[in-house]
mmCIF file of C-alpha atoms in Angstrom:
data_model
loop_
_atom_site.group_PDB
_atom_site.id
_atom_site.type_symbol
_atom_site.label_atom_id
_atom_site.label_comp_id
_atom_site.label_asym_id
_atom_site.label_seq_id
_atom_site.Cartn_x
_atom_site.Cartn_y
_atom_site.Cartn_z
ATOM 1 C CA MET F 28 26.118 -43.052 -35.545
ATOM 2 C CA ASP F 29 28.236 -39.959 -35.085
ATOM 3 C CA ASN F 30 26.803 -38.224 -32.072
ATOM 4 C CA GLU F 31 28.250 -36.480 -29.067
ATOM 5 C CA SER F 32 27.222 -38.347 -25.938
ATOM 6 C CA VAL F 33 24.889 -36.688 -23.488
ATOM 7 C CA ARG F 34 25.885 -37.356 -19.917
ATOM 8 C CA GLY F 35 24.799 -36.091 -16.537
ATOM 9 C CA THR F 36 26.803 -33.627 -14.509
ATOM 10 C CA GLN F 37 27.635 -33.486 -10.847
ATOM 11 C CA ALA F 38 24.911 -31.780 -8.832
ATOM 12 C CA HIS F 39 25.772 -28.326 -7.534
ATOM 13 C CA PRO F 40 24.435 -26.606 -4.416
ATOM 14 C CA ARG F 41 21.592 -24.272 -5.308
ATOM 15 C CA SER F 42 22.616 -20.700 -4.617
ATOM 16 C CA TRP F 43 19.612 -19.247 -6.447
ATOM 17 C CA SER F 44 16.343 -20.237 -4.807
ATOM 18 C CA ALA F 45 12.893 -20.180 -6.352
ATOM 19 C CA ALA F 46 12.272 -16.940 -4.470
ATOM 20 C CA ASP F 47 14.905 -15.288 -6.630
ATOM 21 C CA CYS F 48 12.587 -15.756 -9.574
ATOM 22 C CA GLN F 49 9.608 -14.120 -7.905
ATOM 23 C CA ARG F 50 8.520 -10.931 -6.233
ATOM 24 C CA PRO F 51 5.551 -10.330 -3.954
ATOM 25 C CA GLY F 52 2.493 -9.071 -5.739
ATOM 26 C CA THR F 53 -0.263 -10.093 -8.051
ATOM 27 C CA ALA F 54 0.642 -12.579 -10.771
ATOM 28 C CA ARG F 55 -0.573 -12.183 -14.316
ATOM 29 C CA PRO F 56 -2.983 -14.862 -15.483
ATOM 30 C CA ASN F 57 -1.010 -17.602 -17.262
ATOM 31 C CA GLY F 58 2.142 -15.537 -17.030
ATOM 32 C CA GLY F 59 0.672 -12.662 -19.018
ATOM 33 C CA ASP F 60 2.113 -11.021 -22.070
ATOM 34 C CA LEU F 61 4.128 -7.840 -22.011
ATOM 35 C CA ALA F 62 2.758 -6.974 -25.416
ATOM 36 C CA ASP F 63 -0.629 -6.465 -23.748
ATOM 37 C CA ASP F 64 0.754 -3.429 -21.969
ATOM 38 C CA GLY F 65 0.986 -1.303 -25.056
ATOM 39 C CA PRO F 66 4.139 0.090 -26.683
ATOM 40 C CA ILE F 67 6.683 -1.052 -24.105
ATOM 41 C CA LEU F 68 8.010 -3.792 -26.402
ATOM 42 C CA GLY F 69 7.563 -1.871 -29.620
ATOM 43 C CA GLY F 70 11.311 -1.812 -30.168
ATOM 44 C CA LEU F 71 11.258 -5.577 -30.722
ATOM 45 C CA ASP F 72 9.629 -4.915 -34.089
ATOM 46 C CA GLU F 73 12.789 -3.251 -35.354
ATOM 47 C CA GLN F 74 14.111 -4.407 -38.731
ATOM 48 C CA ARG F 75 16.740 -7.158 -38.684
ATOM 49 C CA SER F 76 19.180 -5.613 -41.170
ATOM 50 C CA PHE F 77 22.859 -5.578 -40.240
ATOM 51 C CA GLY F 78 23.939 -2.424 -38.529
ATOM 52 C CA ALA F 79 20.405 -1.240 -37.772
ATOM 53 C CA ARG F 80 20.102 1.012 -34.741
ATOM 54 C CA ALA F 81 17.522 0.621 -32.023
ATOM 55 C CA THR F 82 14.580 3.007 -32.209
ATOM 56 C CA PRO F 83 14.589 5.325 -29.169
ATOM 57 C CA ILE F 84 11.617 4.585 -26.914
ATOM 58 C CA SER F 85 10.579 5.454 -23.392
ATOM 59 C CA LEU F 86 12.454 3.660 -20.623
ATOM 60 C CA GLY F 87 10.096 4.766 -17.867
ATOM 61 C CA ARG F 88 8.089 1.562 -17.399
ATOM 62 C CA VAL F 89 8.928 -1.861 -16.054
ATOM 63 C CA VAL F 90 6.455 -4.732 -16.155
ATOM 64 C CA LEU F 91 7.028 -7.646 -13.807
ATOM 65 C CA SER F 92 5.111 -10.909 -13.856
ATOM 66 C CA GLN F 93 5.357 -14.229 -12.095
ATOM 67 C CA THR F 94 3.909 -17.604 -12.945
ATOM 68 C CA GLU F 95 4.252 -21.298 -12.189
ATOM 69 C CA GLY F 96 4.702 -24.387 -14.333
ATOM 70 C CA PRO F 97 7.174 -24.939 -17.190
ATOM 71 C CA HIS F 98 4.543 -24.708 -19.915
ATOM 72 C CA GLU F 99 3.509 -21.306 -18.632
ATOM 73 C CA VAL F 100 7.062 -20.109 -18.010
ATOM 74 C CA TRP F 101 8.427 -21.069 -21.421
ATOM 75 C CA ALA F 102 5.590 -20.749 -23.877
ATOM 76 C CA HIS F 103 3.351 -17.944 -22.585
ATOM 77 C CA THR F 104 5.792 -15.157 -23.340
ATOM 78 C CA ALA F 105 5.590 -12.381 -25.916
ATOM 79 C CA GLY F 106 7.162 -13.234 -29.254
ATOM 80 C CA ARG F 107 7.904 -16.884 -28.415
ATOM 81 C CA ASP F 108 6.562 -19.911 -30.227
ATOM 82 C CA LEU F 109 7.771 -22.859 -28.163
ATOM 83 C CA ALA F 110 6.544 -26.445 -28.015
ATOM 84 C CA ILE F 111 7.048 -28.068 -24.601
ATOM 85 C CA THR F 112 7.052 -31.853 -24.194
ATOM 86 C CA GLN F 113 7.252 -33.193 -20.646
ATOM 87 C CA LEU F 114 9.249 -36.425 -20.627
ATOM 88 C CA THR F 115 8.636 -37.748 -17.100
ATOM 89 C CA PRO F 116 5.322 -38.418 -15.316
ATOM 90 C CA GLU F 117 5.472 -36.051 -12.389
ATOM 91 C CA PRO F 118 4.433 -32.417 -11.876
ATOM 92 C CA CYS F 119 7.071 -29.892 -12.921
ATOM 93 C CA ARG F 120 7.341 -26.675 -10.944
ATOM 94 C CA GLY F 121 8.688 -23.436 -12.282
ATOM 95 C CA HIS F 122 8.904 -19.742 -11.456
ATOM 96 C CA LEU F 123 9.555 -16.660 -13.548
ATOM 97 C CA LEU F 124 10.507 -13.036 -13.033
ATOM 98 C CA ARG F 125 9.954 -11.066 -16.211
ATOM 99 C CA ALA F 126 10.724 -7.428 -16.989
ATOM 100 C CA GLY F 127 10.342 -5.219 -20.029
ATOM 101 C CA LEU F 128 13.127 -2.634 -20.112
ATOM 102 C CA GLY F 129 12.167 -0.393 -22.992
ATOM 103 C CA ASP F 130 12.937 -2.364 -26.140
ATOM 104 C CA MET F 131 14.778 -5.048 -24.135
ATOM 105 C CA GLY F 132 13.334 -7.982 -22.239
ATOM 106 C CA PHE F 133 14.738 -9.838 -19.229
ATOM 107 C CA ASP F 134 13.607 -13.194 -17.816
ATOM 108 C CA ALA F 135 14.994 -14.895 -14.704
ATOM 109 C CA GLY F 136 13.439 -18.295 -14.169
ATOM 110 C CA ALA F 137 13.885 -21.713 -12.620
ATOM 111 C CA PHE F 138 12.132 -25.062 -12.896
ATOM 112 C CA ASP F 139 12.487 -28.715 -11.968
ATOM 113 C CA GLY F 140 11.532 -31.385 -14.475
ATOM 114 C CA ASP F 141 12.508 -33.153 -17.667
ATOM 115 C CA LEU F 142 11.440 -31.215 -20.742
ATOM 116 C CA ARG F 143 11.972 -31.240 -24.474
ATOM 117 C CA VAL F 144 11.798 -27.602 -25.604
ATOM 118 C CA ARG F 145 11.802 -26.559 -29.222
ATOM 119 C CA GLY F 146 10.715 -23.422 -31.013
ATOM 120 C CA ILE F 147 11.396 -19.798 -31.846
ATOM 121 C CA MET F 148 12.576 -17.595 -28.990
ATOM 122 C CA SER F 149 11.871 -14.298 -30.770
ATOM 123 C CA ARG F 150 11.101 -13.535 -34.381
ATOM 124 C CA LYS F 151 12.482 -10.001 -34.331
ATOM 125 C CA ALA F 152 14.860 -9.785 -31.374
ATOM 126 C CA PHE F 153 18.184 -11.348 -30.459
ATOM 127 C CA SER F 154 18.114 -13.755 -27.497
ATOM 128 C CA LEU F 155 20.986 -14.530 -25.137
ATOM 129 C CA VAL F 156 20.310 -17.396 -22.713
ATOM 130 C CA SER F 157 22.486 -18.001 -19.653
ATOM 131 C CA VAL F 158 22.366 -21.330 -17.801
ATOM 132 C CA MET F 159 22.651 -20.080 -14.229
ATOM 133 C CA GLU F 160 22.348 -23.428 -12.453
ATOM 134 C CA GLN F 161 22.172 -26.986 -13.707
ATOM 135 C CA GLU F 162 21.562 -30.362 -12.092
ATOM 136 C CA GLY F 163 21.095 -33.063 -14.694
ATOM 137 C CA VAL F 164 21.275 -33.355 -18.474
ATOM 138 C CA LEU F 165 21.050 -30.264 -20.657
ATOM 139 C CA ASN F 166 21.635 -30.177 -24.382
ATOM 140 C CA GLN F 167 21.041 -27.821 -27.262
ATOM 141 C CA TRP F 168 21.034 -29.148 -30.839
ATOM 142 C CA GLY F 169 22.572 -32.304 -29.342
ATOM 143 C CA HIS F 170 25.508 -30.434 -27.787
ATOM 144 C CA ARG F 171 26.019 -30.867 -24.058
ATOM 145 C CA ILE F 172 25.372 -27.714 -22.019
ATOM 146 C CA GLU F 173 27.247 -26.939 -18.814
ATOM 147 C CA GLU F 174 26.422 -24.505 -16.040
ATOM 148 C CA GLY F 175 27.563 -21.034 -17.082
ATOM 149 C CA ASP F 176 27.283 -21.667 -20.830
ATOM 150 C CA LEU F 177 25.662 -19.016 -23.016
ATOM 151 C CA ILE F 178 23.265 -19.745 -25.866
ATOM 152 C CA ALA F 179 23.053 -17.077 -28.575
ATOM 153 C CA ILE F 180 19.974 -17.181 -30.801
ATOM 154 C CA PRO F 181 19.487 -14.648 -33.639
ATOM 155 C CA PRO F 182 16.033 -13.340 -34.600
ATOM 156 C CA GLY F 183 13.893 -16.227 -35.825
ATOM 157 C CA GLY F 184 16.335 -18.829 -34.451
ATOM 158 C CA GLU F 185 15.178 -21.912 -32.565
ATOM 159 C CA LEU F 186 15.830 -23.127 -29.073
ATOM 160 C CA ASP F 187 16.107 -26.904 -29.489
ATOM 161 C CA GLY F 188 17.082 -29.094 -26.581
ATOM 162 C CA ARG F 189 16.414 -31.034 -23.429
ATOM 163 C CA PHE F 190 16.324 -29.615 -19.914
ATOM 164 C CA GLN F 191 16.467 -32.221 -17.141
ATOM 165 C CA GLY F 192 16.581 -31.737 -13.390
ATOM 166 C CA HIS F 193 16.835 -28.365 -11.687
ATOM 167 C CA VAL F 194 17.587 -25.518 -14.077
ATOM 168 C CA ALA F 195 17.899 -21.813 -13.314
ATOM 169 C CA TYR F 196 18.288 -19.536 -16.300
ATOM 170 C CA ALA F 197 18.217 -15.951 -17.505
ATOM 171 C CA VAL F 198 17.219 -14.653 -20.932
ATOM 172 C CA VAL F 199 17.967 -11.227 -22.360
ATOM 173 C CA THR F 200 16.236 -10.210 -25.594
ATOM 174 C CA ALA F 201 17.290 -7.108 -27.479
ATOM 175 C CA PRO F 202 16.862 -5.619 -30.965
ATOM 176 C CA TRP F 203 19.521 -6.473 -33.501
ATOM 177 C CA GLY F 204 20.663 -2.868 -33.780
ATOM 178 C CA LEU F 205 21.143 -2.483 -30.047
ATOM 179 C CA VAL F 206 23.185 -5.694 -29.826
ATOM 180 C CA MET F 207 25.442 -4.586 -32.670
ATOM 181 C CA GLN F 208 25.807 -1.124 -31.171
ATOM 182 C CA ARG F 209 26.954 -2.465 -27.801
ATOM 183 C CA ALA F 210 29.119 -5.170 -29.430
ATOM 184 C CA GLU F 211 31.293 -2.532 -31.120
ATOM 185 C CA ALA F 212 33.183 -2.137 -27.840
ATOM 186 C CA PHE F 213 34.159 -5.824 -27.787
ATOM 187 C CA GLU F 214 36.469 -6.188 -30.793
ATOM 188 C CA TRP F 215 35.630 -9.349 -32.702
ATOM 189 C CA LEU F 216 32.027 -9.392 -31.434
ATOM 190 C CA ALA F 217 31.393 -6.379 -33.660
ATOM 191 C CA ASP F 218 31.537 -8.614 -36.754
ATOM 192 C CA PRO F 219 27.884 -9.159 -37.847
ATOM 193 C CA CYS F 220 28.821 -12.636 -39.129
ATOM 194 C CA PHE F 221 29.413 -13.676 -35.514
ATOM 195 C CA TRP F 222 25.696 -13.318 -34.789
ATOM 196 C CA THR F 223 24.050 -14.944 -37.807
ATOM 197 C CA GLU F 224 23.824 -18.555 -36.536
ATOM 198 C CA PRO F 225 22.588 -20.012 -33.228
ATOM 199 C CA ALA F 226 25.493 -21.261 -31.111
ATOM 200 C CA VAL F 227 26.517 -22.388 -27.634
ATOM 201 C CA TYR F 228 29.490 -20.641 -26.006
ATOM 202 C CA SER F 229 31.582 -21.756 -23.029
ATOM 203 C CA PRO F 230 33.320 -18.771 -21.390
ATOM 204 C CA PRO F 231 36.206 -19.388 -18.969
ATOM 205 C CA PRO F 232 35.285 -19.857 -15.278
ATOM 206 C CA GLU F 233 36.040 -16.272 -14.241
ATOM 207 C CA ALA F 234 33.856 -14.870 -17.015
ATOM 208 C CA ARG F 235 31.026 -17.278 -16.145
ATOM 209 C CA ALA F 236 31.086 -16.209 -12.505
ATOM 210 C CA ALA F 237 31.155 -12.509 -13.370
ATOM 211 C CA CYS F 238 28.242 -12.877 -15.790
ATOM 212 C CA LYS F 239 26.203 -14.778 -13.195
ATOM 213 C CA ARG F 240 26.807 -12.031 -10.627
ATOM 214 C CA VAL F 241 25.556 -9.403 -13.059
ATOM 215 C CA LEU F 242 22.393 -11.332 -13.910
ATOM 216 C CA GLN F 243 21.626 -12.140 -10.271
ATOM 217 C CA GLY F 244 22.259 -8.544 -9.251
ATOM 218 C CA CYS F 245 19.882 -7.196 -11.873
ATOM 219 C CA ALA F 246 17.200 -9.700 -10.844
ATOM 220 C CA SER F 247 17.615 -8.681 -7.203
ATOM 221 C CA LEU F 248 17.301 -5.002 -8.094
ATOM 222 C CA LEU F 249 14.111 -5.621 -10.047
ATOM 223 C CA ARG F 250 12.588 -7.613 -7.188
ATOM 224 C CA ALA F 251 13.503 -4.932 -4.669
ATOM 225 C CA MET F 252 12.278 -1.914 -6.655
ATOM 226 C CA GLY F 253 9.367 -3.503 -8.515
ATOM 227 C CA ALA F 254 7.287 -1.540 -10.983
ATOM 228 C CA GLY F 255 8.300 1.740 -9.355
ATOM 229 C CA ILE F 256 11.844 1.571 -10.696
ATOM 230 C CA PRO F 257 12.961 4.977 -12.078
ATOM 231 C CA SER F 258 14.002 5.467 -15.688
ATOM 232 C CA SER F 259 17.620 6.052 -14.640
ATOM 233 C CA ALA F 260 17.712 2.584 -13.095
ATOM 234 C CA VAL F 261 16.139 1.110 -16.231
ATOM 235 C CA ALA F 262 18.941 2.609 -18.319
ATOM 236 C CA PHE F 263 21.500 1.160 -15.903
ATOM 237 C CA LEU F 264 19.908 -2.296 -16.073
ATOM 238 C CA ARG F 265 19.835 -2.292 -19.874
ATOM 239 C CA ASN F 266 23.532 -1.496 -20.096
ATOM 240 C CA GLU F 267 24.493 -3.810 -17.237
ATOM 241 C CA LEU F 268 22.656 -6.837 -18.632
ATOM 242 C CA LEU F 269 23.827 -6.544 -22.215
ATOM 243 C CA ASP F 270 27.400 -5.578 -21.363
ATOM 244 C CA GLY F 271 27.639 -8.363 -18.775
ATOM 245 C CA LEU F 272 26.691 -10.985 -21.348
ATOM 246 C CA LEU F 273 28.845 -9.503 -24.105
ATOM 247 C CA THR F 274 31.852 -9.335 -21.778
ATOM 248 C CA ALA F 275 31.513 -13.060 -21.093
ATOM 249 C CA LEU F 276 31.113 -13.828 -24.806
ATOM 250 C CA ALA F 277 34.212 -11.793 -25.623
ATOM 251 C CA GLU F 278 36.262 -14.161 -23.447
ATOM 252 C CA VAL F 279 35.335 -17.172 -25.602
ATOM 253 C CA LYS F 280 38.532 -17.475 -27.607
ATOM 254 C CA VAL F 281 39.649 -21.092 -27.361
ATOM 255 C CA GLU F 282 38.918 -23.676 -30.044
ATOM 256 C CA GLY F 283 35.877 -25.764 -29.239
ATOM 257 C CA ALA F 284 34.265 -23.155 -26.987
ATOM 258 C CA ARG F 285 31.746 -22.387 -29.718
ATOM 259 C CA ARG F 286 29.377 -25.164 -30.787
ATOM 260 C CA GLN F 287 27.085 -24.752 -33.779
ATOM 261 C CA GLY F 288 24.816 -26.928 -35.851
ATOM 262 C CA ALA F 289 22.716 -29.906 -34.828
ATOM 263 C CA LEU F 290 24.471 -33.198 -34.178
ATOM 264 C CA ASN F 291 23.193 -36.311 -35.912
ATOM 265 C CA ALA F 292 20.792 -37.506 -33.192
ATOM 266 C CA ALA F 293 19.330 -34.015 -32.843
ATOM 267 C CA ARG F 294 18.807 -33.758 -36.604
ATOM 268 C CA ILE F 295 16.980 -37.097 -36.660
ATOM 269 C CA VAL F 296 14.701 -36.156 -33.755
ATOM 270 C CA ARG F 297 13.950 -32.803 -35.381
ATOM 271 C CA GLY F 298 13.147 -34.538 -38.647
ATOM 272 C CA ALA F 299 10.800 -36.965 -36.900
ATOM 273 C CA GLU F 300 9.057 -34.085 -35.115
ATOM 274 C CA ASP F 301 8.640 -32.206 -38.381
ATOM 275 C CA PHE F 302 7.158 -35.308 -40.011
ATOM 276 C CA LEU F 303 4.706 -35.755 -37.143
ATOM 277 C CA GLU F 304 3.732 -32.079 -37.240
ATOM 278 C CA SER F 305 3.047 -32.273 -40.949
ATOM 279 C CA GLY F 306 0.434 -34.949 -40.284
ATOM 280 C CA GLY F 307 -1.107 -33.448 -37.161
ATOM 281 C CA ALA F 308 -1.788 -35.529 -34.070
ATOM 282 C CA ARG F 309 -1.639 -38.922 -35.748
ATOM 283 C CA GLN F 310 -1.683 -41.617 -33.100
ATOM 284 C CA ALA F 311 -1.811 -44.248 -35.860
ATOM 285 C CA VAL F 312 1.502 -43.163 -37.387
ATOM 286 C CA GLN F 313 3.876 -46.077 -37.915
ATOM 287 C CA ILE F 314 7.579 -46.096 -37.127
ATOM 288 C CA GLU F 315 8.183 -47.316 -40.664
ATOM 289 C CA ASP F 316 6.559 -44.130 -41.981
ATOM 290 C CA ILE F 317 9.060 -41.988 -40.095
ATOM 291 C CA CYS F 318 12.009 -44.122 -41.188
ATOM 292 C CA GLU F 319 10.920 -43.927 -44.809
ATOM 293 C CA ALA F 320 10.426 -40.164 -44.636
ATOM 294 C CA LEU F 321 13.894 -39.654 -43.120
ATOM 295 C CA ASN F 322 15.570 -42.402 -45.165
ATOM 296 C CA ILE F 323 17.031 -44.074 -42.084
ATOM 297 C CA SER F 324 16.796 -47.508 -40.483
ATOM 298 C CA ARG F 325 14.542 -48.340 -37.551
ATOM 299 C CA ARG F 326 17.611 -48.967 -35.403
ATOM 300 C CA THR F 327 19.050 -45.538 -36.229
ATOM 301 C CA LEU F 328 15.759 -43.835 -35.355
ATOM 302 C CA TYR F 329 15.481 -45.585 -31.989
ATOM 303 C CA ARG F 330 19.096 -44.892 -31.131
ATOM 304 C CA ALA F 331 18.707 -41.185 -31.888
ATOM 305 C CA PHE F 332 15.681 -40.846 -29.605
ATOM 306 C CA HIS F 333 17.323 -42.782 -26.793
ATOM 307 C CA ASP F 334 20.590 -40.841 -27.113
ATOM 308 C CA LEU F 335 18.847 -37.461 -27.026
ATOM 309 C CA LEU F 336 15.690 -37.993 -24.940
ATOM 310 C CA ASP F 337 15.946 -41.442 -23.289
ATOM 311 C CA VAL F 338 12.575 -42.515 -24.735
ATOM 312 C CA SER F 339 11.447 -44.510 -27.759
ATOM 313 C CA PRO F 340 9.872 -42.756 -30.764
ATOM 314 C CA LYS F 341 6.435 -44.224 -29.936
ATOM 315 C CA ALA F 342 6.640 -43.161 -26.306
ATOM 316 C CA TYR F 343 7.724 -39.686 -27.375
ATOM 317 C CA LEU F 344 4.722 -39.362 -29.680
ATOM 318 C CA ARG F 345 2.373 -40.089 -26.769
ATOM 319 C CA LEU F 346 4.215 -37.651 -24.511
ATOM 320 C CA LYS F 347 4.216 -34.977 -27.192
ATOM 321 C CA ASN F 348 0.471 -35.312 -27.727
ATOM 322 C CA MET F 349 -0.189 -35.236 -23.987
ATOM 323 C CA SER F 350 1.847 -32.051 -23.569
ATOM 324 C CA ALA F 351 0.119 -30.505 -26.583
ATOM 325 C CA ALA F 352 -3.194 -31.252 -24.871
ATOM 326 C CA ARG F 353 -2.010 -29.446 -21.748
ATOM 327 C CA ALA F 354 -0.847 -26.437 -23.739
ATOM 328 C CA ARG F 355 -4.252 -26.238 -25.429
ATOM 329 C CA LEU F 356 -6.111 -26.478 -22.111
ATOM 330 C CA LEU F 357 -3.913 -23.755 -20.626
ATOM 331 C CA ASP F 358 -4.932 -21.524 -23.525
ATOM 332 C CA ALA F 359 -8.645 -22.167 -23.023
ATOM 333 C CA GLY F 360 -9.143 -18.729 -21.505
ATOM 334 C CA ASN F 361 -8.189 -17.186 -24.834
ATOM 335 C CA ARG F 362 -9.618 -19.907 -27.097
ATOM 336 C CA PRO F 363 -12.560 -21.706 -25.472
ATOM 337 C CA THR F 364 -12.558 -25.494 -25.734
ATOM 338 C CA THR F 365 -13.569 -28.645 -23.857
ATOM 339 C CA VAL F 366 -11.608 -31.545 -22.408
ATOM 340 C CA THR F 367 -13.301 -33.936 -24.828
ATOM 341 C CA GLN F 368 -12.409 -31.834 -27.852
ATOM 342 C CA VAL F 369 -8.786 -31.462 -26.778
ATOM 343 C CA ALA F 370 -8.422 -35.197 -26.143
ATOM 344 C CA LEU F 371 -9.869 -36.115 -29.522
ATOM 345 C CA ASP F 372 -7.774 -33.492 -31.318
ATOM 346 C CA GLN F 373 -4.633 -35.086 -29.878
ATOM 347 C CA GLY F 374 -5.651 -38.633 -30.777
ATOM 348 C CA PHE F 375 -6.848 -39.835 -27.362
ATOM 349 C CA TRP F 376 -10.086 -41.711 -28.015
ATOM 350 C CA GLU F 377 -10.628 -43.216 -24.545
ATOM 351 C CA LEU F 378 -11.390 -40.225 -22.332
ATOM 352 C CA GLY F 379 -11.087 -42.120 -19.042
ATOM 353 C CA ARG F 380 -7.600 -43.367 -19.842
ATOM 354 C CA PHE F 381 -6.640 -39.910 -21.111
ATOM 355 C CA SER F 382 -7.746 -38.296 -17.854
ATOM 356 C CA GLY F 383 -5.840 -40.834 -15.755
ATOM 357 C CA ALA F 384 -2.644 -40.521 -17.795
ATOM 358 C CA TYR F 385 -2.938 -36.720 -17.741
ATOM 359 C CA ARG F 386 -3.231 -36.643 -13.947
ATOM 360 C CA ALA F 387 -0.236 -38.963 -13.566
ATOM 361 C CA MET F 388 1.823 -36.733 -15.854
ATOM 362 C CA PHE F 389 0.864 -33.265 -14.597
ATOM 363 C CA GLY F 390 -0.508 -33.780 -11.093
ATOM 364 C CA GLU F 391 -4.032 -32.555 -11.879
ATOM 365 C CA SER F 392 -6.951 -33.640 -14.029
ATOM 366 C CA PRO F 393 -7.626 -32.091 -17.463
ATOM 367 C CA SER F 394 -10.786 -30.461 -16.111
ATOM 368 C CA GLU F 395 -8.789 -28.840 -13.292
ATOM 369 C CA THR F 396 -6.361 -27.366 -15.817
ATOM 370 C CA LEU F 397 -9.275 -26.116 -17.901
ATOM 371 C CA ARG F 398 -11.053 -24.483 -14.949
ATOM 372 C CA ARG F 399 -7.837 -22.828 -13.790
ATOM 373 C CA ALA F 400 -7.171 -21.360 -17.241
ATOM 374 C CA GLN F 401 -10.733 -20.102 -17.594
ATOM 375 C CA GLY F 402 -10.791 -18.721 -14.067
ATOM 376 C CA ALA F 403 -7.541 -16.817 -14.542
ATOM 377 C CA VAL F 404 -8.906 -14.950 -17.553
ATOM 378 C CA GLN F 405 -12.254 -14.267 -15.874
ATOM 379 C CA GLY F 406 -10.486 -12.976 -12.793
ATOM 380 C CA GLY F 407 -8.400 -10.655 -14.925
ATOM 381 C CA ALA F 408 -11.515 -9.345 -16.648
ATOM 382 C CA ARG F 409 -13.164 -8.592 -13.294
ATOM 383 C CA ARG F 410 -10.156 -6.529 -12.253
ATOM 384 C CA GLN F 411 -10.492 -4.275 -15.291
ATOM 385 C CA PRO F 412 -11.869 -0.788 -14.435
#
């Protein structure tokens, strides 16, 4: 099967600690949602047409939030629709600093674990993802990702990959018009065709280092100034973040530094996931059903899953359902449910075994997750005036 191999990378010293992703203060329940704060993200609803210009909005407010856990960090964010599947049975820890800068968004996060992440980053904004630190296997659409690589995802585009080990990252989201406006200063980046497809870019070492300094500096400024940051500083941060990323992208000129399209193993795994989603949480699904739907052999299916995720298709189905159960329990504060209902919905008929497997995977029982989610929302309601 034609597939680029996924191999581990040499571990690097961590120069960006978990504290870099946090600031002192009160955390939002479940990571919060910037959209709850009114019009601050209204610019993300801008039309996607080529050449559109960003709608002027107030830059006078910054919203910071912090949270823990990869499910919370990745999925509980405005405009994102991400499915998280934890691949190894141990608690994953994560931290997030999040800021809304007018019609731009900025995330600086870190986590340790082994996750399959797939879904839409933003339906109406452009997303630029920087891999700040990496220890382990990272891939997007089957392409190997190295520390310092940039992932460009147009509005409605999917993040689709595996994140293993320690990962520190930054994400900048901006309206299409604003990206195109700033890109005009970078020659070939001004071509709208450059931005129409998701891609991975590998800038030269000097550009990687410069981009990382910009992102770390902006995160440090936000932590130091907090929600009291003046509008002049917000304007500086907007320009600094976007120009820092675009400057690094503009240095990607060598052949092979841009990687697009899903490789064969990634396409097969995506197809299997889509087939499983079309049938809901079907624990009784047979491998032969997937092979027939994708018109591939059993051997090809197994090889694709092992190449991309290091698990068998059957094991992945169980892991996917378990992670879906966790995501549903974490959302119980917004959509009330019970542990029994969640287990049955995901195809786990023996509740005792489900609870034991859940604790082994996530480090807490399903009922503990449920109580924490419900308590976070109730605590937020009590703080309302």
